[in-house]
Amino acid sequence: MRIIFIGAPGTGKGTQAQWITDKYNIPKISTGDILRNETLKKTELSKKIKKIISCGKLINDNIVIQLIRKRIKEKDCNQGFLLDGFPRTVNQANAIEKINVKIDCIIEFSLTEKLILERIRGRRIHIESGRIYHIIFNPPIVENKDNITGQPLIIRDDDKEEKIKKRIKEYKKFTIPLIKYYRHTAKLNNIKYYKIDASYTTLEIKKNIENIIKNNVLK
Ligand code: AMP
């Protein structure tokens, strides 16, 4: 089961990815999480990555492609994986095609900019695991603490309003062309493509995705 989630920041991809990992026993591979964990290191590269993320810009394709190539070779990916936030550019999509990684299904999350901003305002994350919370829609059991480790939750530096706007700009510039590309090529490559309305509740979207997987991916 190899699934790709595409969508602007704050559309709920990461939140949905969390239950998929548990239910289908496949890892969620989020390039955002991998890169954020890189920024915790003290190398020159990690400093550069931190700066770019903080500007709301995309990291160079080659860096991200290398990270993904390495990650999907790991043993836990044998039964498949869920890519959350990769690919984000046509170039990145071409890179996984080149190494013959066969994708079964792409799910696009669609949400208005107004709702994106509302959702991101309440977002909190546990940086090491990538677990995502929302102070109203998905609060942690203990305020501001991760449910599993009890460690503090943080507000992502790039979740500030002016940075989200930059990230949405990047999304329009690089990822909308990728969506167009997939709409053209998905059928030819036997990939199922779904666009979902991400304005529904977490539970409603979960049901929608469960049906998509049950009826189209697992068949
Ligand atoms: P995310 O957690 O998916 O919102 O990603 C956070 C940030 O990490 C993005 O704004 C980019 O700076 C960087 N990033 C994550 N995934 C990618 C990707 N596939 N290509 C380039 N940059 C990425």
CSV table of C-alpha atoms and ligand atoms in Angstrom, one decimal:
chain,number,residue,atom,x,y,z
A,1,MET,CA,0.0,0.0,0.0
A,2,ARG,CA,1.8,3.1,-1.2
A,3,ILE,CA,-0.1,6.3,-0.7
A,4,ILE,CA,0.7,10.0,-1.3
A,5,PHE,CA,-1.0,12.8,0.6
A,6,ILE,CA,-0.9,16.1,-1.3
A,7,GLY,CA,-2.3,19.4,0.1
A,8,ALA,CA,-1.4,22.9,1.3
A,9,PRO,CA,-0.1,23.3,4.8
A,10,GLY,CA,-2.7,22.9,7.5
A,11,THR,CA,-5.2,20.9,5.5
A,12,GLY,CA,-5.0,17.9,7.9
A,13,LYS,CA,-2.6,15.6,6.0
A,14,GLY,CA,-0.5,14.8,9.1
A,15,THR,CA,-3.5,14.3,11.3
A,16,GLN,CA,-5.0,11.8,9.0
A,17,ALA,CA,-1.6,10.1,8.5
A,18,GLN,CA,-1.4,9.3,12.2
A,19,TRP,CA,-4.3,6.8,12.3
A,20,ILE,CA,-3.3,5.2,8.9
A,21,THR,CA,0.1,4.3,10.3
A,22,ASP,CA,-1.6,2.4,13.2
A,23,LYS,CA,-4.4,0.8,11.3
A,24,TYR,CA,-2.5,-0.4,8.2
A,25,ASN,CA,0.8,-0.9,9.9
A,26,ILE,CA,2.7,1.3,7.3
A,27,PRO,CA,5.0,4.1,8.3
A,28,LYS,CA,4.1,7.8,7.7
A,29,ILE,CA,7.0,9.4,6.0
A,30,SER,CA,6.8,13.1,6.4
A,31,THR,CA,9.7,15.0,4.8
A,32,GLY,CA,8.7,17.9,7.1
A,33,ASP,CA,9.3,15.7,10.2
A,34,ILE,CA,12.5,14.4,8.8
A,35,LEU,CA,13.8,17.8,8.0
A,36,ARG,CA,12.7,19.3,11.4
A,37,ASN,CA,14.6,16.5,13.1
A,38,GLU,CA,17.6,17.4,11.0
A,39,THR,CA,17.4,20.9,12.3
A,40,LEU,CA,17.9,19.6,15.9
A,41,LYS,CA,21.5,18.7,14.9
A,42,LYS,CA,24.3,21.2,14.9
A,43,THR,CA,25.7,20.7,11.4
A,44,GLU,CA,26.2,23.3,8.7
A,45,LEU,CA,23.5,21.6,6.6
A,46,SER,CA,21.0,21.6,9.5
A,47,LYS,CA,21.5,25.3,10.0
A,48,LYS,CA,20.8,25.9,6.3
A,49,ILE,CA,17.7,23.7,6.4
A,50,LYS,CA,16.4,25.5,9.5
A,51,LYS,CA,16.8,28.9,7.8
A,52,ILE,CA,14.9,27.8,4.6
A,53,ILE,CA,12.1,26.2,6.6
A,54,SER,CA,11.8,29.3,8.7
A,55,CYS,CA,11.4,31.4,5.5
A,56,GLY,CA,8.5,29.2,4.4
A,57,LYS,CA,10.5,28.1,1.3
A,58,LEU,CA,11.0,24.7,-0.1
A,59,ILE,CA,14.2,22.8,0.5
A,60,ASN,CA,16.3,21.9,-2.5
A,61,ASP,CA,14.8,19.0,-4.5
A,62,ASN,CA,18.1,17.0,-4.4
A,63,ILE,CA,18.3,17.1,-0.6
A,64,VAL,CA,14.7,15.9,-0.1
A,65,ILE,CA,15.0,13.3,-2.8
A,66,GLN,CA,18.1,11.8,-1.2
A,67,LEU,CA,16.4,11.7,2.2
A,68,ILE,CA,13.3,9.9,0.7
A,69,ARG,CA,15.3,7.4,-1.3
A,70,LYS,CA,17.2,6.4,1.8
A,71,ARG,CA,14.1,6.3,4.0
A,72,ILE,CA,11.9,4.1,1.7
A,73,LYS,CA,14.7,1.5,1.6
A,74,GLU,CA,14.2,0.8,5.3
A,75,LYS,CA,12.7,-2.4,6.4
A,76,ASP,CA,9.5,-1.0,7.8
A,77,CYS,CA,8.5,0.2,4.3
A,78,ASN,CA,8.3,-3.4,3.0
A,79,GLN,CA,4.5,-3.4,3.2
A,80,GLY,CA,4.2,0.1,1.9
A,81,PHE,CA,4.2,3.6,3.2
A,82,LEU,CA,2.4,6.9,3.3
A,83,LEU,CA,4.1,9.9,2.0
A,84,ASP,CA,3.0,13.1,3.7
A,85,GLY,CA,4.4,16.2,2.1
A,86,PHE,CA,6.5,14.5,-0.6
A,87,PRO,CA,6.5,14.9,-3.5
A,88,ARG,CA,5.9,18.6,-3.6
A,89,THR,CA,7.3,19.4,-7.0
A,90,VAL,CA,7.2,17.7,-10.4
A,91,ASN,CA,10.9,17.1,-10.1
A,92,GLN,CA,10.4,15.2,-6.9
A,93,ALA,CA,7.6,13.1,-8.4
A,94,ASN,CA,9.9,12.2,-11.4
A,95,ALA,CA,12.6,11.1,-9.0
A,96,ILE,CA,10.4,8.4,-7.4
A,97,GLU,CA,9.2,7.3,-10.9
A,98,LYS,CA,12.8,6.9,-11.9
A,99,ILE,CA,13.5,4.4,-9.2
A,100,ASN,CA,10.3,2.5,-10.1
A,101,VAL,CA,8.4,3.2,-6.9
A,102,LYS,CA,4.9,2.2,-7.8
A,103,ILE,CA,2.3,4.5,-6.1
A,104,ASP,CA,-1.2,3.0,-5.6
A,105,CYS,CA,-3.2,6.1,-4.6
A,106,ILE,CA,-2.9,9.9,-4.3
A,107,ILE,CA,-5.2,11.8,-2.0
A,108,GLU,CA,-5.4,15.6,-2.5
A,109,PHE,CA,-6.6,17.6,0.5
A,110,SER,CA,-8.5,20.7,-0.5
A,111,LEU,CA,-9.2,23.7,1.8
A,112,THR,CA,-9.7,27.4,1.5
A,113,GLU,CA,-7.0,29.8,2.7
A,114,LYS,CA,-9.2,31.2,5.4
A,115,LEU,CA,-9.7,27.7,7.0
A,116,ILE,CA,-6.0,26.9,6.6
A,117,LEU,CA,-5.1,29.9,8.7
A,118,GLU,CA,-7.7,29.0,11.3
A,119,ARG,CA,-6.5,25.5,11.6
A,120,ILE,CA,-2.8,26.4,11.8
A,121,ARG,CA,-3.4,29.0,14.5
A,122,GLY,CA,-4.3,26.2,17.0
A,123,ARG,CA,-1.7,23.7,15.9
A,124,ARG,CA,0.8,22.2,18.3
A,125,ILE,CA,3.4,19.5,17.6
A,126,HIS,CA,5.7,17.1,19.3
A,127,ILE,CA,8.8,17.7,17.3
A,128,GLU,CA,10.6,14.3,17.8
A,129,SER,CA,7.7,12.1,16.8
A,130,GLY,CA,5.8,14.5,14.5
A,131,ARG,CA,2.6,14.0,16.5
A,132,ILE,CA,0.1,16.8,15.7
A,133,TYR,CA,-2.5,18.3,18.0
A,134,HIS,CA,-5.0,21.2,17.8
A,135,ILE,CA,-5.9,23.1,20.9
A,136,ILE,CA,-9.7,22.8,20.0
A,137,PHE,CA,-10.1,20.0,17.5
A,138,ASN,CA,-7.6,17.6,18.8
A,139,PRO,CA,-6.3,18.7,22.2
A,140,PRO,CA,-3.7,16.6,24.1
A,141,ILE,CA,-4.8,14.8,27.3
A,142,VAL,CA,-2.7,17.1,29.4
A,143,GLU,CA,-2.5,20.7,28.2
A,144,ASN,CA,0.5,21.3,26.1
A,145,LYS,CA,2.0,17.9,26.7
A,146,ASP,CA,2.5,15.0,24.2
A,147,ASN,CA,0.1,12.1,24.9
A,148,ILE,CA,2.8,9.4,24.7
A,149,THR,CA,6.0,10.9,26.1
A,150,GLY,CA,4.6,13.8,28.2
A,151,GLN,CA,7.2,16.1,26.6
A,152,PRO,CA,6.2,19.7,25.9
A,153,LEU,CA,4.4,20.6,22.6
A,154,ILE,CA,5.7,23.4,20.5
A,155,ILE,CA,4.2,25.9,18.0
A,156,ARG,CA,6.2,25.5,14.8
A,157,ASP,CA,8.2,28.6,14.0
A,158,ASP,CA,6.9,28.4,10.4
A,159,ASP,CA,3.3,28.3,11.6
A,160,LYS,CA,3.3,32.0,12.3
A,161,GLU,CA,0.8,33.8,10.1
A,162,GLU,CA,3.2,35.7,7.7
A,163,LYS,CA,5.1,32.4,7.2
A,164,ILE,CA,2.1,30.4,6.5
A,165,LYS,CA,1.3,32.9,3.8
A,166,LYS,CA,4.7,32.3,2.3
A,167,ARG,CA,4.3,28.5,2.5
A,168,ILE,CA,0.9,28.8,0.7
A,169,LYS,CA,2.7,30.9,-2.0
A,170,GLU,CA,5.3,28.1,-2.4
A,171,TYR,CA,2.5,25.6,-2.6
A,172,LYS,CA,0.8,27.5,-5.4
A,173,LYS,CA,4.1,27.9,-7.3
A,174,PHE,CA,5.4,24.3,-7.1
A,175,THR,CA,2.7,22.0,-5.9
A,176,ILE,CA,-0.3,23.1,-7.9
A,177,PRO,CA,1.8,22.2,-11.1
A,178,LEU,CA,2.5,18.9,-9.5
A,179,ILE,CA,-1.3,18.3,-9.0
A,180,LYS,CA,-1.9,19.2,-12.6
A,181,TYR,CA,0.9,16.7,-13.6
A,182,TYR,CA,-0.6,13.9,-11.5
A,183,ARG,CA,-4.1,14.6,-12.9
A,184,HIS,CA,-2.7,14.0,-16.3
A,185,THR,CA,-0.5,11.1,-15.6
A,186,ALA,CA,-2.2,9.2,-12.7
A,187,LYS,CA,-4.5,7.2,-14.9
A,188,LEU,CA,-1.8,6.3,-17.4
A,189,ASN,CA,0.4,5.0,-14.5
A,190,ASN,CA,-2.5,3.1,-12.9
A,191,ILE,CA,-2.5,5.4,-9.9
A,192,LYS,CA,-5.9,6.2,-8.3
A,193,TYR,CA,-6.3,9.9,-7.7
A,194,TYR,CA,-8.8,11.4,-5.2
A,195,LYS,CA,-9.5,15.0,-4.2
A,196,ILE,CA,-11.2,15.3,-0.8
A,197,ASP,CA,-12.9,18.3,0.8
A,198,ALA,CA,-10.7,18.9,3.9
A,199,SER,CA,-13.3,21.3,5.5
A,200,TYR,CA,-15.1,18.4,7.1
A,201,THR,CA,-14.3,17.2,10.6
A,202,THR,CA,-11.3,14.9,11.3
A,203,LEU,CA,-13.6,12.0,11.9
A,204,GLU,CA,-15.6,12.6,8.7
A,205,ILE,CA,-12.4,12.8,6.6
A,206,LYS,CA,-11.1,9.7,8.3
A,207,LYS,CA,-14.2,7.8,7.2
A,208,ASN,CA,-13.9,9.1,3.7
A,209,ILE,CA,-10.3,8.0,3.5
A,210,GLU,CA,-11.0,4.6,5.0
A,211,ASN,CA,-13.6,4.0,2.3
A,212,ILE,CA,-11.2,5.1,-0.4
A,213,ILE,CA,-8.6,2.7,0.9
A,214,LYS,CA,-11.0,-0.2,1.4
A,215,ASN,CA,-12.7,0.1,-1.9
A,216,ASN,CA,-9.8,1.1,-4.1
A,217,VAL,CA,-6.4,0.4,-2.6
A,218,LEU,CA,-6.9,-2.9,-0.8
A,219,LYS,CA,-9.1,-4.5,-3.5
B,1,AMP,P1,5.6,20.3,6.4
B,1,AMP,O1,5.8,19.8,7.7
B,1,AMP,O2,5.2,19.3,5.4
B,1,AMP,O3,4.7,21.5,6.4
B,1,AMP,O4,7.0,20.9,5.9
B,1,AMP,C1,7.7,21.9,6.6
B,1,AMP,C2,8.8,22.5,5.7
B,1,AMP,O5,9.7,21.5,5.4
B,1,AMP,C3,8.3,23.1,4.4
B,1,AMP,O6,7.8,24.4,4.4
B,1,AMP,C4,9.6,23.0,3.6
B,1,AMP,O7,10.5,24.1,3.9
B,1,AMP,C5,10.2,21.7,4.1
B,1,AMP,N1,9.7,20.6,3.2
B,1,AMP,C6,9.0,19.5,3.7
B,1,AMP,N2,8.8,18.6,2.7
B,1,AMP,C7,9.4,19.1,1.6
B,1,AMP,C8,9.5,18.7,0.3
B,1,AMP,N3,9.0,17.6,-0.2
B,1,AMP,N4,10.3,19.5,-0.6
B,1,AMP,C9,10.9,20.6,-0.2
B,1,AMP,N5,10.8,21.1,1.1
B,1,AMP,C10,10.1,20.4,2.0
